[in-house]
PDB file of C-alpha atoms in Angstrom:
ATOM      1  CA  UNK A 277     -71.133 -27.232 -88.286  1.00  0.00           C
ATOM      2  CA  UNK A 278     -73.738 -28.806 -90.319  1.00  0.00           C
ATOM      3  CA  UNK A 279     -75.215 -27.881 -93.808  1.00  0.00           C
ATOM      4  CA  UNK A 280     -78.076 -25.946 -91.760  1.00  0.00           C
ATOM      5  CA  UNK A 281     -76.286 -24.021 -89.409  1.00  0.00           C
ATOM      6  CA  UNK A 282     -73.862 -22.712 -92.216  1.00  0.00           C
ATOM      7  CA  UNK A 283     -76.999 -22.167 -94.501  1.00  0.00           C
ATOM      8  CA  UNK A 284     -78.363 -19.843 -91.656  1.00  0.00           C
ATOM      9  CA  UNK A 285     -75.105 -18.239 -91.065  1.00  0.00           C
ATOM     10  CA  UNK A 286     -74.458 -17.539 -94.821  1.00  0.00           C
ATOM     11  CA  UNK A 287     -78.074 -16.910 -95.795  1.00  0.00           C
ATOM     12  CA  UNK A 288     -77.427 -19.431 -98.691  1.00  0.00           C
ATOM     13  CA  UNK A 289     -79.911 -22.284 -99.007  1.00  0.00           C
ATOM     14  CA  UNK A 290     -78.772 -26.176 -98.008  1.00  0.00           C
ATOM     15  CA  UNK A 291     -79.349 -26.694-101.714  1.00  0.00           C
ATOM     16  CA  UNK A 292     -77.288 -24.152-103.360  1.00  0.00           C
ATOM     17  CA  UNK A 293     -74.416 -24.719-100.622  1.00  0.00           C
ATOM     18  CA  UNK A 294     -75.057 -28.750-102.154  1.00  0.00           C
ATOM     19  CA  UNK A 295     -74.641 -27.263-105.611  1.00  0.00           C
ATOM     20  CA  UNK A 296     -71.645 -25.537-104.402  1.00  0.00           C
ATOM     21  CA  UNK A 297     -69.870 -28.745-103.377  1.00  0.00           C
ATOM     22  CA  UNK A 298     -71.135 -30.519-107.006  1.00  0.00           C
ATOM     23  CA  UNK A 299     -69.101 -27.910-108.714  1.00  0.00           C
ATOM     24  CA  UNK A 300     -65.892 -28.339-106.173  1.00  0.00           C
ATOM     25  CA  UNK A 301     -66.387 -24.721-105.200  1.00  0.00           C
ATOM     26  CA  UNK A 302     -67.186 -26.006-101.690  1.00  0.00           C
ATOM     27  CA  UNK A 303     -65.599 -29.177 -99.626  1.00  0.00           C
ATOM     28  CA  UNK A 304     -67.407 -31.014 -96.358  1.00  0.00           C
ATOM     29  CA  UNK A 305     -66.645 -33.450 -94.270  1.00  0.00           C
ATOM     30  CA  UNK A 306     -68.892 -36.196 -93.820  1.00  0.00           C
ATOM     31  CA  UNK A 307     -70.014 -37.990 -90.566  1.00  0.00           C
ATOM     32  CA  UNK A 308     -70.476 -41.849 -90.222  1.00  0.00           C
ATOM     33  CA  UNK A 309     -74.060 -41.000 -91.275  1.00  0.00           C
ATOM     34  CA  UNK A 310     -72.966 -39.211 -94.163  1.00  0.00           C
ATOM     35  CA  UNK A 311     -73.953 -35.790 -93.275  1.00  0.00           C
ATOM     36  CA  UNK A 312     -72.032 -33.021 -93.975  1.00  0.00           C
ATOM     37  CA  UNK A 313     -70.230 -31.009 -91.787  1.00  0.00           C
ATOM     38  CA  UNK A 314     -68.036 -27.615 -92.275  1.00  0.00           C
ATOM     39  CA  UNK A 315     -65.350 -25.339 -90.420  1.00  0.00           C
ATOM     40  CA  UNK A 316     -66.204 -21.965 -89.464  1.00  0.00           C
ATOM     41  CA  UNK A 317     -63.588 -20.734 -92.120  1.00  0.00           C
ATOM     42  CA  UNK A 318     -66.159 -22.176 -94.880  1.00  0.00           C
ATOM     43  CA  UNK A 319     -68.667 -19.158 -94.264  1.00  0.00           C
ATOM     44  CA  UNK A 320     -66.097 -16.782 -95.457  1.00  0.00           C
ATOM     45  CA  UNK A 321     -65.928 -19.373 -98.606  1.00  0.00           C
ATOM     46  CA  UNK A 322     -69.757 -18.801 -99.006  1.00  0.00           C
ATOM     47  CA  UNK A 323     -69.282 -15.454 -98.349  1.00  0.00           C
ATOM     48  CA  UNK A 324     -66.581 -15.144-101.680  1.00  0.00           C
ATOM     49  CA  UNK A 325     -68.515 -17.697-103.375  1.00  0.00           C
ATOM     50  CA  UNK A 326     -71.495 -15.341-103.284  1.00  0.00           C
ATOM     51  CA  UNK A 327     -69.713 -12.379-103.798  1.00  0.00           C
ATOM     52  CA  UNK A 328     -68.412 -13.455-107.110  1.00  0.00           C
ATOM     53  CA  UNK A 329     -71.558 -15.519-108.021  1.00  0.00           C
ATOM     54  CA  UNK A 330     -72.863 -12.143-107.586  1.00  0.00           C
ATOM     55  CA  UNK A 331     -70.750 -10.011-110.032  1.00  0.00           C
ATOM     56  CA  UNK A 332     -72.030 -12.653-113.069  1.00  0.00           C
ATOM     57  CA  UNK A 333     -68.879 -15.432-113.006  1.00  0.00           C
ATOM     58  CA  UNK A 334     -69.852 -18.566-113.727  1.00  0.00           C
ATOM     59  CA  UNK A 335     -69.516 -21.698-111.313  1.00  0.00           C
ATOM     60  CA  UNK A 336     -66.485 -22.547-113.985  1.00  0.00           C
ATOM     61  CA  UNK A 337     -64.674 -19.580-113.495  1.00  0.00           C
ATOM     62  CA  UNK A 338     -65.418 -19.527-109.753  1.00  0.00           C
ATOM     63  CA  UNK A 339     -63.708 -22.793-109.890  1.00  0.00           C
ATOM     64  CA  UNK A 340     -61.092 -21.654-111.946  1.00  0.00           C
ATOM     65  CA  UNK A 341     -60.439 -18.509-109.434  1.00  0.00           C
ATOM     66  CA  UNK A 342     -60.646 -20.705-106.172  1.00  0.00           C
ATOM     67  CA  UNK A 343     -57.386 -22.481-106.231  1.00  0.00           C
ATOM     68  CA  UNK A 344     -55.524 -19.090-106.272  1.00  0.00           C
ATOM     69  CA  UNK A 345     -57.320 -18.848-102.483  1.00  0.00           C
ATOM     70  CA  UNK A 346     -56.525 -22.172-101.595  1.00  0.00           C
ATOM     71  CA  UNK A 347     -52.624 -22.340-102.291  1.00  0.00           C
ATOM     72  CA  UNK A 348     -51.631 -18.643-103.430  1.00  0.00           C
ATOM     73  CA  UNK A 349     -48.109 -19.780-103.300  1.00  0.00           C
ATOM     74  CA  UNK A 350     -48.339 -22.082-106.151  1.00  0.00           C
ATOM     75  CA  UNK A 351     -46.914 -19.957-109.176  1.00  0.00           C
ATOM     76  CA  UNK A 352     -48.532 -22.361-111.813  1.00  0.00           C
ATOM     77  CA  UNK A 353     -52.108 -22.198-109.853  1.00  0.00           C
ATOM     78  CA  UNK A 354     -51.608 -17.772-109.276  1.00  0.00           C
ATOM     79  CA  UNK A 355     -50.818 -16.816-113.380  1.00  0.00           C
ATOM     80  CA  UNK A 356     -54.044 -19.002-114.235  1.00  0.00           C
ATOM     81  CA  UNK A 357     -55.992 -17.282-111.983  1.00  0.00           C
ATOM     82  CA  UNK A 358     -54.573 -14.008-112.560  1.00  0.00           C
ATOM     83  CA  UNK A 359     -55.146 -14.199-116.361  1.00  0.00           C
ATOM     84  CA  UNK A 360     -59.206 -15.009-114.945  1.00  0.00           C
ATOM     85  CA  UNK A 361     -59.267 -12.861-112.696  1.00  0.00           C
ATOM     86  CA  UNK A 362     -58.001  -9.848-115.216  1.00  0.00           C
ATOM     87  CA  UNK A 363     -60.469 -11.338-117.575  1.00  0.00           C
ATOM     88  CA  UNK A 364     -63.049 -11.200-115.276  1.00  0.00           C
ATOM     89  CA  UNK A 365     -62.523  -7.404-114.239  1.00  0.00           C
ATOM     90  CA  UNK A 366     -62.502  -6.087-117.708  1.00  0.00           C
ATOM     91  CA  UNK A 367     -65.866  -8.045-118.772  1.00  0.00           C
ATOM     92  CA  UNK A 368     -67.580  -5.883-115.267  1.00  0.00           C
ATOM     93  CA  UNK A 369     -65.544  -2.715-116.063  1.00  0.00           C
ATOM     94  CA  UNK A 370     -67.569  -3.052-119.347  1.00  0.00           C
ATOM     95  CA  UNK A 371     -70.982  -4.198-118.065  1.00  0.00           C
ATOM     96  CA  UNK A 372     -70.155  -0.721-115.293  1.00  0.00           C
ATOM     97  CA  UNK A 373     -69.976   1.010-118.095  1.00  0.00           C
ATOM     98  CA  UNK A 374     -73.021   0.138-119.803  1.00  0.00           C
ATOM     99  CA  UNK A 375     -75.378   0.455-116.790  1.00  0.00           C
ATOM    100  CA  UNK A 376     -73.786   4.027-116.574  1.00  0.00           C
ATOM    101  CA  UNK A 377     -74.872   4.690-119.597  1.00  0.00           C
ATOM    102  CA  UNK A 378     -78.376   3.173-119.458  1.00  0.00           C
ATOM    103  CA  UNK A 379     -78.441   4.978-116.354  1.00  0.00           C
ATOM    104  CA  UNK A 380     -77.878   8.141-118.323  1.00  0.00           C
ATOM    105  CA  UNK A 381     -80.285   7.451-120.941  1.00  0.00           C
ATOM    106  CA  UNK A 382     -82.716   7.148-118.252  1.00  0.00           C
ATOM    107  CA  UNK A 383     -81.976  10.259-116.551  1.00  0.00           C
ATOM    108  CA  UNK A 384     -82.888  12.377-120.302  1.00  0.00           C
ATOM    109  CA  UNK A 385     -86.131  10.267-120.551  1.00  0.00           C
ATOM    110  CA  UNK A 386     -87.014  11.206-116.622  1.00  0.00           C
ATOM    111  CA  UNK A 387     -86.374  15.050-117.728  1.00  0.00           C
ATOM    112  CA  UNK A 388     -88.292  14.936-120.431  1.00  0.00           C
ATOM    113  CA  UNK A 389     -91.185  13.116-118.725  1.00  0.00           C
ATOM    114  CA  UNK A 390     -90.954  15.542-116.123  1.00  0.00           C
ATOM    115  CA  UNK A 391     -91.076  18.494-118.555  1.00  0.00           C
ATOM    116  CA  UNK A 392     -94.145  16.765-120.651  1.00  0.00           C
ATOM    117  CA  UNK A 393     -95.555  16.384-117.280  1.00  0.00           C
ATOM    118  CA  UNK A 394     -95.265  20.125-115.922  1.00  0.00           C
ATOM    119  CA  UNK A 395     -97.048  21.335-119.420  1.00  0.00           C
ATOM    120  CA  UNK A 396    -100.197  18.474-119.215  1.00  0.00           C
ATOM    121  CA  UNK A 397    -100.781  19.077-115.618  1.00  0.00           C
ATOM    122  CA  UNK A 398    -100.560  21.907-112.957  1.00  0.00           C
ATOM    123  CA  UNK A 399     -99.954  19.184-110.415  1.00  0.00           C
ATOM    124  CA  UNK A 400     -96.615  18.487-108.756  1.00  0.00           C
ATOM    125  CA  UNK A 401     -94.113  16.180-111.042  1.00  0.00           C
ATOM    126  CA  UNK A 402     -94.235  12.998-109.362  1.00  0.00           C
ATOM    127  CA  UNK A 403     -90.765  11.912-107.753  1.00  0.00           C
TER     128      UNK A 403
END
């Protein structure tokens, strides 16, 4: 498939699925005319591309991550993913944790809004 068709099956742009292939998170073929063309297993690449783009990794560490996909056979390729991969999971535990706890702080300001609210005003506490 071309760059367009897997754009519209991914929901990724032509220009970050270009970016993708600058970083070598993403390989094409190329036509005589030079255009690109991908397999149908390259939308579940976008897919974990996105995924992980999505919980804050860099295209580096994407990159670094990858191979492990690629050949998870390869013991030297699997530890140096595993040690990013570990890496990675502890740096979200610990941004989890902080939303939960901005999420928290929220929550007392809300009550105390909502109390505040109740004693200025007969009408109903909004939300």
């Amino acid at each position: 498939m071309r760059i367009g068709e897997l754009s519209k099956r991914t929901g990724v742009s032509p220009r970050s699925l270009r970016y993708y292939e600058d970083q070598g998170l993403l390989a094409s073929a190329r036509s005589d005319a030079g255009q690109r063309h991908y397999s149908d297993a390259d939308v579940e690449r976008v897919a974990l591309i996105r995924q992980l783009f999505d919980a804050g990794m860099s295209s580096r560490v994407i990159a670094s991550v990858l191979p492990c996909v690629d050949t998870p056979t390869d013991p030297a390729i699997t530890e140096s993913a595993f040690v990013t991969m570990t890496r990675e999971r502890e740096r979200i535990d610990a941004e989890i944790a902080h939303l939960l706890q901005t999420r928290d702080a929220l929550d007392v300001l809300i009550g105390i809004n909502r109390k505040y609210w109740a004693e200025l005003t007969s009408a109903p506490v909004p939300g």
